[in-house]
Short mmCIF file of C-alpha atoms in Angstrom, two decimals:
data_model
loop_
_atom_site.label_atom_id
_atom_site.label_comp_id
_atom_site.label_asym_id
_atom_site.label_seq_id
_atom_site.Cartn_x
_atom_site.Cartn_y
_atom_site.Cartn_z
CA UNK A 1 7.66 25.55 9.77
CA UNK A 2 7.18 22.93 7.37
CA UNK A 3 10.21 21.53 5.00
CA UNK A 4 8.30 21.82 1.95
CA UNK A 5 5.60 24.42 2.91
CA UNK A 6 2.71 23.79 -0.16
CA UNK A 7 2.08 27.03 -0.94
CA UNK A 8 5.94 27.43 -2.62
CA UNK A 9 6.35 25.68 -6.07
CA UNK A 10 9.14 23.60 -4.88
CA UNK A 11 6.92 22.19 -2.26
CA UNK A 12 4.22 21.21 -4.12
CA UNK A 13 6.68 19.54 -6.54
CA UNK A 14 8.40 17.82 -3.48
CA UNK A 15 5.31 16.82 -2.93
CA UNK A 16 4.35 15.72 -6.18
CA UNK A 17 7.34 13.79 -6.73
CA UNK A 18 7.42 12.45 -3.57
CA UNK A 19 3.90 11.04 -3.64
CA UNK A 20 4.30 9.63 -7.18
CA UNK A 21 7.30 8.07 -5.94
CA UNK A 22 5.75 5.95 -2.72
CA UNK A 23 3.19 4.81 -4.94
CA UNK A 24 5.65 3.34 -7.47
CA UNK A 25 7.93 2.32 -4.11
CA UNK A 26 4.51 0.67 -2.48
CA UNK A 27 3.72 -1.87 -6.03
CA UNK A 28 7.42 -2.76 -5.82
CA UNK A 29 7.26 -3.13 -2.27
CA UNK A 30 4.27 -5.80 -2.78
CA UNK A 31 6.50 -7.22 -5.72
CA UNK A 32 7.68 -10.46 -3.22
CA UNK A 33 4.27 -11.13 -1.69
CA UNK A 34 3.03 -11.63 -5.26
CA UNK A 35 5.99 -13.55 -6.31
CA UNK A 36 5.29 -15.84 -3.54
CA UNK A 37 1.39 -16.11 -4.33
CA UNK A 38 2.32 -16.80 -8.22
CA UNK A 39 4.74 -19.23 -7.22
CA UNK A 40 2.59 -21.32 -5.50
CA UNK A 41 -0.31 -20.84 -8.23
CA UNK A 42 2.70 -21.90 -10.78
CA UNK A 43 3.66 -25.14 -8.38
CA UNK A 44 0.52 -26.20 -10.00
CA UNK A 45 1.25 -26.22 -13.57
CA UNK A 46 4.85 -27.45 -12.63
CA UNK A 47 3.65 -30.46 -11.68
CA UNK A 48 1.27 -30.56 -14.45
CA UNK A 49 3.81 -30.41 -17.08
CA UNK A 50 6.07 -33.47 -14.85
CA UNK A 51 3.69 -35.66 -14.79
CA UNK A 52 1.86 -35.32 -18.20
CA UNK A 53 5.21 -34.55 -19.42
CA UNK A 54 3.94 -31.19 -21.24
CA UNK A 55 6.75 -29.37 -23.99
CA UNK A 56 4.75 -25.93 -24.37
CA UNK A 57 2.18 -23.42 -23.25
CA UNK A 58 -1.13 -23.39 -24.12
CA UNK A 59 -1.70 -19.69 -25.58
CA UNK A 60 -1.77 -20.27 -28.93
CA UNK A 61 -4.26 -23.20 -30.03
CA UNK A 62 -6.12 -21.70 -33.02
CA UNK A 63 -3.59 -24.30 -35.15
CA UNK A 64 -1.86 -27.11 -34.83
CA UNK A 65 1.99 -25.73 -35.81
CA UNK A 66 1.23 -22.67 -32.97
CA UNK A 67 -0.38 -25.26 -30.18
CA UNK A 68 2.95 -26.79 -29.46
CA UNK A 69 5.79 -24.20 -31.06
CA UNK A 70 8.38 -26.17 -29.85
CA UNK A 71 7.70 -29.16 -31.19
CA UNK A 72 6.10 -27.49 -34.56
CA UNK A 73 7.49 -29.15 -37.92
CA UNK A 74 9.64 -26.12 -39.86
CA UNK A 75 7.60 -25.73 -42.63
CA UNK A 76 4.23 -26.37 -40.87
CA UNK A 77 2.95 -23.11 -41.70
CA UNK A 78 3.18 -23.53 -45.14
CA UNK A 79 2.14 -26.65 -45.72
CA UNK A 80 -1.45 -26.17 -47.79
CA UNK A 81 0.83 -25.36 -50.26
CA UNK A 82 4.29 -23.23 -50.83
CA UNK A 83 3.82 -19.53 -50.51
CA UNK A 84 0.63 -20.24 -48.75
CA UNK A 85 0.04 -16.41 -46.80
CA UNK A 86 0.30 -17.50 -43.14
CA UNK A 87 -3.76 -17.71 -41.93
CA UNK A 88 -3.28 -16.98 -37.96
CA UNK A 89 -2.42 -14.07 -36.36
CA UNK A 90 -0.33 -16.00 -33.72
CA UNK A 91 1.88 -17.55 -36.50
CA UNK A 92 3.16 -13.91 -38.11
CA UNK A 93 4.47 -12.99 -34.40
CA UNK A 94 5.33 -16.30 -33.21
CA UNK A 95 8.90 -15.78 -35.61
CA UNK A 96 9.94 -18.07 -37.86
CA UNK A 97 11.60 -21.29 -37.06
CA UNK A 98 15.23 -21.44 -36.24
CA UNK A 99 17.02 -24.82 -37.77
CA UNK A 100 17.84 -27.13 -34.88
CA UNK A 101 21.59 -28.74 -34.45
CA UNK B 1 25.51 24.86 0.73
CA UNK B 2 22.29 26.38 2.05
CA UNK B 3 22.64 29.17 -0.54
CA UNK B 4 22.94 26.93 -3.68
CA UNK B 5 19.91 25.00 -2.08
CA UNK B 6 17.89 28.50 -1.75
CA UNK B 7 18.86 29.21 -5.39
CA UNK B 8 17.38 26.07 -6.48
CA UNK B 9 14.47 26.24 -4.74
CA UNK B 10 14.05 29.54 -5.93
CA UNK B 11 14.37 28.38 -9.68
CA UNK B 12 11.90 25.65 -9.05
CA UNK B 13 9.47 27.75 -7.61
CA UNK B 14 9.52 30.52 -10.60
CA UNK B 15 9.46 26.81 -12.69
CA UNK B 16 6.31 25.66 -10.87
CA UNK B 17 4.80 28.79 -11.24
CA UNK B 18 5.54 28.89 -14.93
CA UNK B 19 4.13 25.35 -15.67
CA UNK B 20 1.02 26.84 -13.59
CA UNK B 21 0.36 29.52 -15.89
CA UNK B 22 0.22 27.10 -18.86
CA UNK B 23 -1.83 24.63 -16.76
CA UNK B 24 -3.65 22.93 -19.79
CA UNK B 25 -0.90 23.02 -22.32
CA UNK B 26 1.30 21.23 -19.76
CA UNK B 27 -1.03 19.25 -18.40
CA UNK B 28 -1.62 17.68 -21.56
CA UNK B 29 2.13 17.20 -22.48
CA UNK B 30 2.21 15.93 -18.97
CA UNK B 31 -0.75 13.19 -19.78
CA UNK B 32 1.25 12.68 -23.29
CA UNK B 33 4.17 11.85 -21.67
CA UNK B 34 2.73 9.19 -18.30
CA UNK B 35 0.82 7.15 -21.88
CA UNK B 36 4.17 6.97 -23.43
CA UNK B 37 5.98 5.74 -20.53
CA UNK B 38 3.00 3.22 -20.22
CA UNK B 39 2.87 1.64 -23.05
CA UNK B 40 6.97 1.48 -23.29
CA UNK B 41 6.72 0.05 -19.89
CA UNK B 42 4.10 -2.15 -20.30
CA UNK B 43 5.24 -3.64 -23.43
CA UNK B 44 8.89 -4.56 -21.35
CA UNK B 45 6.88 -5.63 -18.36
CA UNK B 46 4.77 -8.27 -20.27
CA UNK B 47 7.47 -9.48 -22.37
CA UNK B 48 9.66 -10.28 -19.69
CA UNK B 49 6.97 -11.01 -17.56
CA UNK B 50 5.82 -13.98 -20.08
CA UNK B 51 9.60 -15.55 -20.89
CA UNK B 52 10.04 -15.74 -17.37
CA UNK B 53 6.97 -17.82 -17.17
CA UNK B 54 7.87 -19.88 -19.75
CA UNK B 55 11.54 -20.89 -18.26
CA UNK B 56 9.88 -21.53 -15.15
CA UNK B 57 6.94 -23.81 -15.87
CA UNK B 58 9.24 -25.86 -18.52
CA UNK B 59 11.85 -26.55 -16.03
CA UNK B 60 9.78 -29.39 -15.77
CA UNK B 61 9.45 -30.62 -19.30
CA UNK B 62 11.26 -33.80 -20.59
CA UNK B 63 15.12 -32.78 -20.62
CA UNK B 64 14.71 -34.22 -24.69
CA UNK B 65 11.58 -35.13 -27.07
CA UNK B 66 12.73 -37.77 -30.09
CA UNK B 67 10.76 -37.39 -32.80
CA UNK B 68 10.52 -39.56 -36.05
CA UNK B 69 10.89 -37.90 -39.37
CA UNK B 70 9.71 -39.51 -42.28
CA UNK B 71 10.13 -37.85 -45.88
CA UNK B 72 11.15 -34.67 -43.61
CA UNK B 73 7.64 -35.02 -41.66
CA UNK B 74 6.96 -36.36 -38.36
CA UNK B 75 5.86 -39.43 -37.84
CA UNK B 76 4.76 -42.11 -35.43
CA UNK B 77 7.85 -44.05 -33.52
CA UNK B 78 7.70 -47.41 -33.24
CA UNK B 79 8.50 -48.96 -30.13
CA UNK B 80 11.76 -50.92 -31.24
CA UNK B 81 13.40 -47.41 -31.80
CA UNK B 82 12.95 -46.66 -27.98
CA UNK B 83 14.41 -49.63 -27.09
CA UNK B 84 17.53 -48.64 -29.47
CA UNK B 85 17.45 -45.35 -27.92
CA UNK B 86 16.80 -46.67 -24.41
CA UNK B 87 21.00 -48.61 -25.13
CA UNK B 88 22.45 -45.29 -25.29
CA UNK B 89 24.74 -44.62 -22.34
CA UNK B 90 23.77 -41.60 -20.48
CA UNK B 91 20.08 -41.87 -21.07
CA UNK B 92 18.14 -42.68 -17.63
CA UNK B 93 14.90 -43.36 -19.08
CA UNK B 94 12.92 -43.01 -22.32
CA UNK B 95 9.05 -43.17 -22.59
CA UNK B 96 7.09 -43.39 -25.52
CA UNK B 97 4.35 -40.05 -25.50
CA UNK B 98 1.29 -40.19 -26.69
CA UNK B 99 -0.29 -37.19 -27.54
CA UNK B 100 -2.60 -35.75 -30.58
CA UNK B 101 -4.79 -33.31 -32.04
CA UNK B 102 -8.59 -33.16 -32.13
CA UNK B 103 -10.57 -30.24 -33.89
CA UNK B 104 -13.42 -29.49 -31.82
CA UNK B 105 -16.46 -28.53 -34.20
CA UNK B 106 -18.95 -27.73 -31.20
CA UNK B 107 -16.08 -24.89 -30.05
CA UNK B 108 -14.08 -24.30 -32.91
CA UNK B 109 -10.65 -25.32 -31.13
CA UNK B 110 -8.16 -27.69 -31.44
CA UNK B 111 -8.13 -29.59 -28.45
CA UNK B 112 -4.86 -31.57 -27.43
CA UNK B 113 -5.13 -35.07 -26.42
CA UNK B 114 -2.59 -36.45 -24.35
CA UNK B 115 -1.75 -39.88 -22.42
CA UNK B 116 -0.11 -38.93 -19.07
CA UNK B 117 3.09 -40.41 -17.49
CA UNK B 118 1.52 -40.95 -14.56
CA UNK B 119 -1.86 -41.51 -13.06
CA UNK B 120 -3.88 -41.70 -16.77
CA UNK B 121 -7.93 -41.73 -16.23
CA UNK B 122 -9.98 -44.70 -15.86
CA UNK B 123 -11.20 -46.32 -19.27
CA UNK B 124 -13.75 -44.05 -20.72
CA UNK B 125 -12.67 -41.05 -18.38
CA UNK B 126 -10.84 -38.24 -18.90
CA UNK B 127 -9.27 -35.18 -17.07
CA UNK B 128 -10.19 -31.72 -18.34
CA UNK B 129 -8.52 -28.55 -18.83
CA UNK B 130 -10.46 -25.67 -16.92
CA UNK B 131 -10.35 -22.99 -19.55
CA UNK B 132 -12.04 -25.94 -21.86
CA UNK B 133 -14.15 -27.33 -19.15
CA UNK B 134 -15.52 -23.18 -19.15
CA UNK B 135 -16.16 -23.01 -22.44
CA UNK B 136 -17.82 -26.22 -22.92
CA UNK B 137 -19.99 -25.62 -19.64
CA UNK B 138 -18.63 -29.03 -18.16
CA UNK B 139 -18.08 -30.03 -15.02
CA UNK B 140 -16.88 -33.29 -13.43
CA UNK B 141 -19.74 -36.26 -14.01
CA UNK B 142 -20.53 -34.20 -16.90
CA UNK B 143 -19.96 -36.78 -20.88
CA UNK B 144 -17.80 -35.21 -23.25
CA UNK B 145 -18.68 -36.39 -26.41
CA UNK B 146 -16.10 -36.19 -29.40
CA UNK B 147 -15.90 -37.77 -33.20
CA UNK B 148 -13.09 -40.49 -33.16
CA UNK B 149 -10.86 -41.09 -36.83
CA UNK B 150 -13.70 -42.95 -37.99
CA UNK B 151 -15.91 -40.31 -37.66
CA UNK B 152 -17.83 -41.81 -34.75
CA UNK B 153 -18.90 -40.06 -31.51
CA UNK B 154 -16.73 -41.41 -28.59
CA UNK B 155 -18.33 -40.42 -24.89
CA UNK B 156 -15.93 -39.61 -22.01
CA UNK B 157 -16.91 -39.51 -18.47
CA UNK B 158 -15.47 -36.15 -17.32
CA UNK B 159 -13.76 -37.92 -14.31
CA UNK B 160 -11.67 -34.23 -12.96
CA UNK B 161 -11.14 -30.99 -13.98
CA UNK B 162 -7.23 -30.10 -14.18
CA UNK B 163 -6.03 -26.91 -11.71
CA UNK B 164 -7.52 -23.85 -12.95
CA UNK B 165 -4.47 -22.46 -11.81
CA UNK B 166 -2.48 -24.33 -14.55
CA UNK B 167 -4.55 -23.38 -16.96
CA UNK B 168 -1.43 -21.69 -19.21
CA UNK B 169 -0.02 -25.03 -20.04
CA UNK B 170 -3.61 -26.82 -19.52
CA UNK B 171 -5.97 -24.67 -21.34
CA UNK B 172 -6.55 -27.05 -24.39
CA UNK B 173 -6.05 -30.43 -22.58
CA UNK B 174 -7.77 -33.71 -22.58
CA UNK B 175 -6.09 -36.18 -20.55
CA UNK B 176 -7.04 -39.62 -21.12
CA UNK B 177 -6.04 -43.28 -20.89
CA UNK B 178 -3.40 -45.10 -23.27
CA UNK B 179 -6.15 -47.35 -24.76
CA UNK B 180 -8.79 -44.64 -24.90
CA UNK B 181 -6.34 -42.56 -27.20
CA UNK B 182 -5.46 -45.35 -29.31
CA UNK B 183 -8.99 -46.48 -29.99
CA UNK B 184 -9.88 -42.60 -30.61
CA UNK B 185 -7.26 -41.79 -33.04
CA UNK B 186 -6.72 -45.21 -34.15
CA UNK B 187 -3.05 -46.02 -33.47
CA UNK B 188 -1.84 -49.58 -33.22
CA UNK B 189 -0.12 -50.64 -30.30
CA UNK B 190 3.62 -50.39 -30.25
CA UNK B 191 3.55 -47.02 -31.84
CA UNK B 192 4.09 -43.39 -30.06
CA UNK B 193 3.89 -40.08 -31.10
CA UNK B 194 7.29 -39.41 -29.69
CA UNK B 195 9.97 -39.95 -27.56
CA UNK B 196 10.47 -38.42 -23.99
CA UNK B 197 14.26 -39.07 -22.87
CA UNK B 198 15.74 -38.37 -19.47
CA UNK B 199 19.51 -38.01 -19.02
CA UNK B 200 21.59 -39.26 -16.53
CA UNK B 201 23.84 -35.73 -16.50
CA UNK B 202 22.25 -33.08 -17.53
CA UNK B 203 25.33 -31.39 -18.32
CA UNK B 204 25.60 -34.10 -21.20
CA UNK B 205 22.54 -33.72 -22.77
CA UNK B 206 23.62 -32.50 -26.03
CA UNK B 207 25.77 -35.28 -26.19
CA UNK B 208 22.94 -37.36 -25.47
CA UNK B 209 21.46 -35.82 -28.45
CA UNK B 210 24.16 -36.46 -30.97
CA UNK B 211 24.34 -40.22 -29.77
CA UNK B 212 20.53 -39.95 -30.64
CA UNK B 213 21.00 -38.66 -33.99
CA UNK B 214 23.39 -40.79 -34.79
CA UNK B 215 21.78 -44.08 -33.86
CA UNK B 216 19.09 -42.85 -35.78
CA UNK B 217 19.49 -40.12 -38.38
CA UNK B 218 15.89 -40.48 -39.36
CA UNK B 219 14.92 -38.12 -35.96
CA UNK B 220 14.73 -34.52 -34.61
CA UNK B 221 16.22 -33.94 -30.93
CA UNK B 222 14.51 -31.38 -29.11
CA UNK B 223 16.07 -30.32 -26.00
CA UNK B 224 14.24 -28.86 -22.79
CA UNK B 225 16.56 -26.02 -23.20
CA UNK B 226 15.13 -25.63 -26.96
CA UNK B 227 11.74 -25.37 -25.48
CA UNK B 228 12.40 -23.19 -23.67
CA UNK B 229 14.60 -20.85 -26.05
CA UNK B 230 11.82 -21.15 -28.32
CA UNK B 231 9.51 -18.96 -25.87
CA UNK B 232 12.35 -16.48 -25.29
CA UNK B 233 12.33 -16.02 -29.20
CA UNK B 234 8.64 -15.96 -29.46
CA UNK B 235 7.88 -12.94 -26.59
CA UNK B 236 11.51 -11.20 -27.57
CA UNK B 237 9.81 -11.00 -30.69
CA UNK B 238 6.70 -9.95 -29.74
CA UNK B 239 8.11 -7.67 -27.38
CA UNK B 240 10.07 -6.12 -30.86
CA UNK B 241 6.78 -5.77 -32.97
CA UNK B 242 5.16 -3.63 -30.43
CA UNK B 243 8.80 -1.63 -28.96
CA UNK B 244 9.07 -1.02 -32.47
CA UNK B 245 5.85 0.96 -33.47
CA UNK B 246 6.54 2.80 -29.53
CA UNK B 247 10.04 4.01 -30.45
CA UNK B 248 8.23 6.05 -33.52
CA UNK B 249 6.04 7.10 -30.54
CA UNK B 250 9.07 8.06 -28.49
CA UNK B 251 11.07 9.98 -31.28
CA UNK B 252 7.46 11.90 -32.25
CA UNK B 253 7.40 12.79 -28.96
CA UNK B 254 11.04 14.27 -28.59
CA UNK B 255 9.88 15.99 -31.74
CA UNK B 256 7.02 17.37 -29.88
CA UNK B 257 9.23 18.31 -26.90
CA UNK B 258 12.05 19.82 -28.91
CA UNK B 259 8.58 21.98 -31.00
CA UNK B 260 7.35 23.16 -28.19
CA UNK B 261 10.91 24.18 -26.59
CA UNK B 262 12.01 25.74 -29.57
CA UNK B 263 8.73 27.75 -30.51
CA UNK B 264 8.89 30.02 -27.49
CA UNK B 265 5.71 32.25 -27.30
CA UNK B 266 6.11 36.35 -27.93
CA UNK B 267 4.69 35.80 -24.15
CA UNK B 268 7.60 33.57 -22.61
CA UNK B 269 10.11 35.52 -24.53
CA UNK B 270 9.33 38.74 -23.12
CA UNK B 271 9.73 36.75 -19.33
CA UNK B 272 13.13 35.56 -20.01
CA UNK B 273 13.58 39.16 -21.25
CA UNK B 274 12.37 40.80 -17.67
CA UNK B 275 14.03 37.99 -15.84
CA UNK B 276 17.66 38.88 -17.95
CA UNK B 277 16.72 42.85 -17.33
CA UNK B 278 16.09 41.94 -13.84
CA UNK B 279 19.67 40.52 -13.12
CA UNK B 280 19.29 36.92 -13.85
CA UNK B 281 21.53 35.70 -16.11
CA UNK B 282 22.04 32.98 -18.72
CA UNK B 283 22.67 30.34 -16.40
CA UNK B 284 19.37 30.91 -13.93
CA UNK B 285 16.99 30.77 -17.27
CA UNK B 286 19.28 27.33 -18.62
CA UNK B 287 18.82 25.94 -14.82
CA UNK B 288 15.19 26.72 -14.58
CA UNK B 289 14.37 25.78 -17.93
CA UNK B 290 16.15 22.53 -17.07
CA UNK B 291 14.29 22.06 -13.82
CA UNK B 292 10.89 21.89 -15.89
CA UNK B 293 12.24 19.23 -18.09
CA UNK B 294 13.46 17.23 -15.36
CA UNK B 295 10.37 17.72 -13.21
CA UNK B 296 7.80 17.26 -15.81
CA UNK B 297 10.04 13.76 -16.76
CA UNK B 298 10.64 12.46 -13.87
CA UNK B 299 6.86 13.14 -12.81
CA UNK B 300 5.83 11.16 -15.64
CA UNK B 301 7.93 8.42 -15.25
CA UNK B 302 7.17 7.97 -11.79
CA UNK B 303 3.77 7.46 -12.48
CA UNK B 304 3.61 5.88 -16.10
CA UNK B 305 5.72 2.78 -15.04
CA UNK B 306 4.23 2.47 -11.73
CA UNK B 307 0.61 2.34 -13.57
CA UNK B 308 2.41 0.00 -16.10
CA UNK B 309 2.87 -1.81 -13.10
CA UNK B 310 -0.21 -2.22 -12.32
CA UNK B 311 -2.10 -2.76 -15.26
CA UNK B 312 0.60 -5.89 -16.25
CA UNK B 313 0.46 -7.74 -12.94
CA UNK B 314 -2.71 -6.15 -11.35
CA UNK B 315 -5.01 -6.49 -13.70
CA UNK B 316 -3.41 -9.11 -15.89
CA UNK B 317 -2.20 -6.95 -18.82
CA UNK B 318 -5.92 -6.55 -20.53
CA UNK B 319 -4.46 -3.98 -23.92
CA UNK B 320 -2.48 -7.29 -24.34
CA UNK B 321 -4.85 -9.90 -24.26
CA UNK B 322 -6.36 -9.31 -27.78
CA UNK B 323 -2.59 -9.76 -29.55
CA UNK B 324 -2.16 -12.92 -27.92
CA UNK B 325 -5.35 -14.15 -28.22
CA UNK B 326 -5.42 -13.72 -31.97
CA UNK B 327 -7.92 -16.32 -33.16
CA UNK B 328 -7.65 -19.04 -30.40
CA UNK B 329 -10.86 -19.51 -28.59
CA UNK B 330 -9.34 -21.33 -26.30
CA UNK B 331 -7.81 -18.42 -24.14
CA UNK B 332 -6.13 -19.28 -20.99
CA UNK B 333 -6.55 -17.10 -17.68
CA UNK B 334 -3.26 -16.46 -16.36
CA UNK B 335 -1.53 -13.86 -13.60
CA UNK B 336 2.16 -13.26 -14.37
CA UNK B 337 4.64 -12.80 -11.49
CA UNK B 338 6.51 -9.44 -10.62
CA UNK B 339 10.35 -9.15 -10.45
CA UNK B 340 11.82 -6.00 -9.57
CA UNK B 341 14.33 -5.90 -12.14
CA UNK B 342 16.51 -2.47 -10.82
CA UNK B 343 18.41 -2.46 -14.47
CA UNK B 344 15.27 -2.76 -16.32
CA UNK B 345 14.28 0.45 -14.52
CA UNK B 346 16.61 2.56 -14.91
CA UNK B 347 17.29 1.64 -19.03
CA UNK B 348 13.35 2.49 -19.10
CA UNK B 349 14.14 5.68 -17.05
CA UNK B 350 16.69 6.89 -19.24
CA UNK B 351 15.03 5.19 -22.14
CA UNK B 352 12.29 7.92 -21.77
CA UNK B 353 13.65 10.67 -19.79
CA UNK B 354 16.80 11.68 -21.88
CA UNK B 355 15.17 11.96 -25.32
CA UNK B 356 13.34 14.58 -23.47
CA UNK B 357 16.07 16.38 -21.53
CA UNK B 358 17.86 16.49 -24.90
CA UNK B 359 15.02 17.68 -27.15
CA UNK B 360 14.58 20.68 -25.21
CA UNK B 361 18.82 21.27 -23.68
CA UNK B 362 19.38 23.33 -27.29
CA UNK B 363 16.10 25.64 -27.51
CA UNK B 364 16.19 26.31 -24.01
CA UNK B 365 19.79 27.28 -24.55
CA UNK B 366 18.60 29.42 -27.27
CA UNK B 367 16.53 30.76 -25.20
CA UNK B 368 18.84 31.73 -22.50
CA UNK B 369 21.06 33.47 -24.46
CA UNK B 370 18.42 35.97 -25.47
CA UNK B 371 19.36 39.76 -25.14
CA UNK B 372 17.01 41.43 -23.30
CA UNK B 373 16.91 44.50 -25.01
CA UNK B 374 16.02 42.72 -28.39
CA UNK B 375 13.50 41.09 -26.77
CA UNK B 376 11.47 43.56 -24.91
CA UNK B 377 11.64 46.11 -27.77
CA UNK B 378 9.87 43.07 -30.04
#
């Protein structure tokens, strides 16, 4: 006789449950073979950013203060003119600039 | 031991055959509840996904960038200032950067410009970044072609095309030689868009800084671990926005839970009325009642997160792609890496899974404590 025979509720929900969770257990299982495979993809633009000596991603590059955020001058985003609305959609989530020390 | 097990089994298998019954009305709460644990998982998985990222591909950047302000703007450095910077005890090595930006008419993009450290292009060559290289249908061999400060075309030989697999810090990039970019953009020599400093300790690198800033008050000190807070604020705040406009999601959705707990049917009323006349009492309906919360939760956790999952670093988080595009054409491909993050997990479980146990604990109460009598003479 089967542990969780189908035809009973609790079996099927065993069941149910148990499936869902090997599925989520298999993707995390396969977590550190993709680490690895991203890793060495990422070696790549490591050594990109040594030897060009790179400060920022390259996600944002529809203006100048949001290409290199790190590097951005504080009031770049306003500085057509003061109380200029902010024109990109990458500058109004991009946060506003902290002061540095 | 075996008894209590029976019981339960028992419960869950009137449960199961409750939730049966009302296969489309709680098969849609069901499908409800796996999108809401989705998109709250899928938000967390990108954010954390992209500041990890981040920290890891600017471990390499300089460990400080000088940069000349002048009337509060930046400016070029002249060389004498590295030299004055290069005195400072504890710095290793400065290097004057040389880097720009170029709008690109024929794309619509700003393109950055940038001198490398090391190995430069030949005269008249230049290295390309693959997601530009795409959109400009170039390949290596191929003449780039670009208006210089003085408005006249400038023709590179497209001597390489960077690693497409660095395309997140490459997307925009034009690598060329020193000369090259100073005839381009029309920068004497002896002058640098910034400074790139490297530190003998790195544990003294804000004290590096200060010695900077005091030697010349005229700069701004970025440090590597700036940079790299910078893109922690950035996605923690991007992660916010959308976490935000989900946790109205998650508290309509208790609301929706507790609603449909609370508003028993004339149908389910008169069950827990036979069950009570039948000899079960208030704590078999408050246990079984509490088995289909926990089953229908747990279900939908298990497989909202795990297609969260899949959707951030299987298919390379495509709802997201639009937000962080926003108007760049210049849109890198990138794959994020997993980490199993056990904490993260189990705040997401109990993130989602306890609004619902405790939107429903009081109705189904209610519900328990029916008399049976009232109820079946309804």
């Amino acid at each position: 006789m089967a542990l969780f025979p189908a035809r009973r509720g609790s079996g099927l929900a065993a069941w149910l449950l148990a499936g869902s969770l090997a599925c989520l257990l298999l993707v995390l299982a396969d977590a550190s073979r993709m680490a690895e495979e991203r890793a060495r993809e990422r070696a790549q633009g490591r050594a990109l950013v040594a030897r060009v000596g790179l400060t920022d991603l390259a996600l944002f590059n529809e203006a100048r203060y949001t290409r290199h955020l790190s590097q951005a001058d504080q009031h770049a985003a306003f500085q057509d003119h003061p109380g200029a609305l902010e024109h990109f959609p990458a500058g109004s989530l991009a946060g506003p600039a902290r002061p540095s020390p | 031991m075996n008894t209590w097990i029976e019981r339960q089994r028992g419960l869950i298998d009137t449960t199961v055959a409750n939730l049966r019954r009302r296969k489309a009305r709680n098969l849609g709460l069901l499908l409800a509840y796996v999108l809401l644990v989705f998109l709250l998982a899928s938000v967390v998985l990108f954010g954390d996904g992209m500041r990890r990222e981040a920290r890891l591909l600017l471990e390499e950047a300089p460990e400080l960038v000088v940069q000349r302000l002048t009337a509060g703007r930046h400016d070029l450095m002249p060389a004498q200032w590295l030299e004055r910077i290069a005195d400072l005890r504890g710095v290793a090595a400065v290097e004057g950067r040389l880097w720009g930006y170029h709008h690109d008419a024929a794309v619509g993009a700003n393109l950055t410009l940038q001198v490398p450290r090391e190995a430069a292009p030949a005269a008249g060559r230049v290295h390309l970044g693959a997601t530009l290289a795409r959109l400009r249908g170039l390949a290596p061999g191929d003449v780039l072609s670009l208006r210089d400060h003085a408005g006249q075309p400038h023709a590179f030989v497209v001597e390489a095309l960077l690693d497409s697999r660095s395309e997140l810090v490459s997307a925009d990039l034009v690598l060329l030689g020193e000369a090259d970019f100073r005839a381009f953009f029309g920068i004497a020599a002896g002058l640098y868009t910034d400074a790139a400093l490297r530190v003998v300790n790195p544990l003294e690198t804000r004290t590096v800084a200060e010695k900077v800033l005091a030697r010349l008050p005229a700069t701004r000190v970025i440090s590597r671990e700036e940079m790299r807070r910078t893109y922690d604020a950035v996605f923690n705040w991007r992660q916010g926005l959308p976490l935000m406009v989900l946790s109205v999601l998650l508290a309509a959705f208790a609301l929706l839970a507790w609603d449909k707990a609370s508003g028993l049917s004339a149908e389910e009323r008169r069950e827990i009325g036979i069950l009570k006349a039948l000899g079960w009492d208030s704590g078999d309906v408050l246990a079984m009642k509490l088995w289909e919360g926990a089953l229908l939760s747990l279900l939908a956790f298990l497989l909202g997160y795990t297609l969260a999952w899949l959707h951030v670093y299987y298919a390379g988080a495509p709802l997201f792609e639009p937000v962080l595009k926003g108007w760049s054409v210049l849109y890198p491909h990138f794959a994020l890496a997993p980490e199993v993050d056990i904490s993260r997990i189990v705040s997401l479980a109990l993130l989602t899974v306890l609004p619902y146990v405790a939107a429903t604990l009081v109705p189904v109460w209610r519900a328990a404590t029916l008399d049976p009598d009232e109820v079946m003479r309804e």
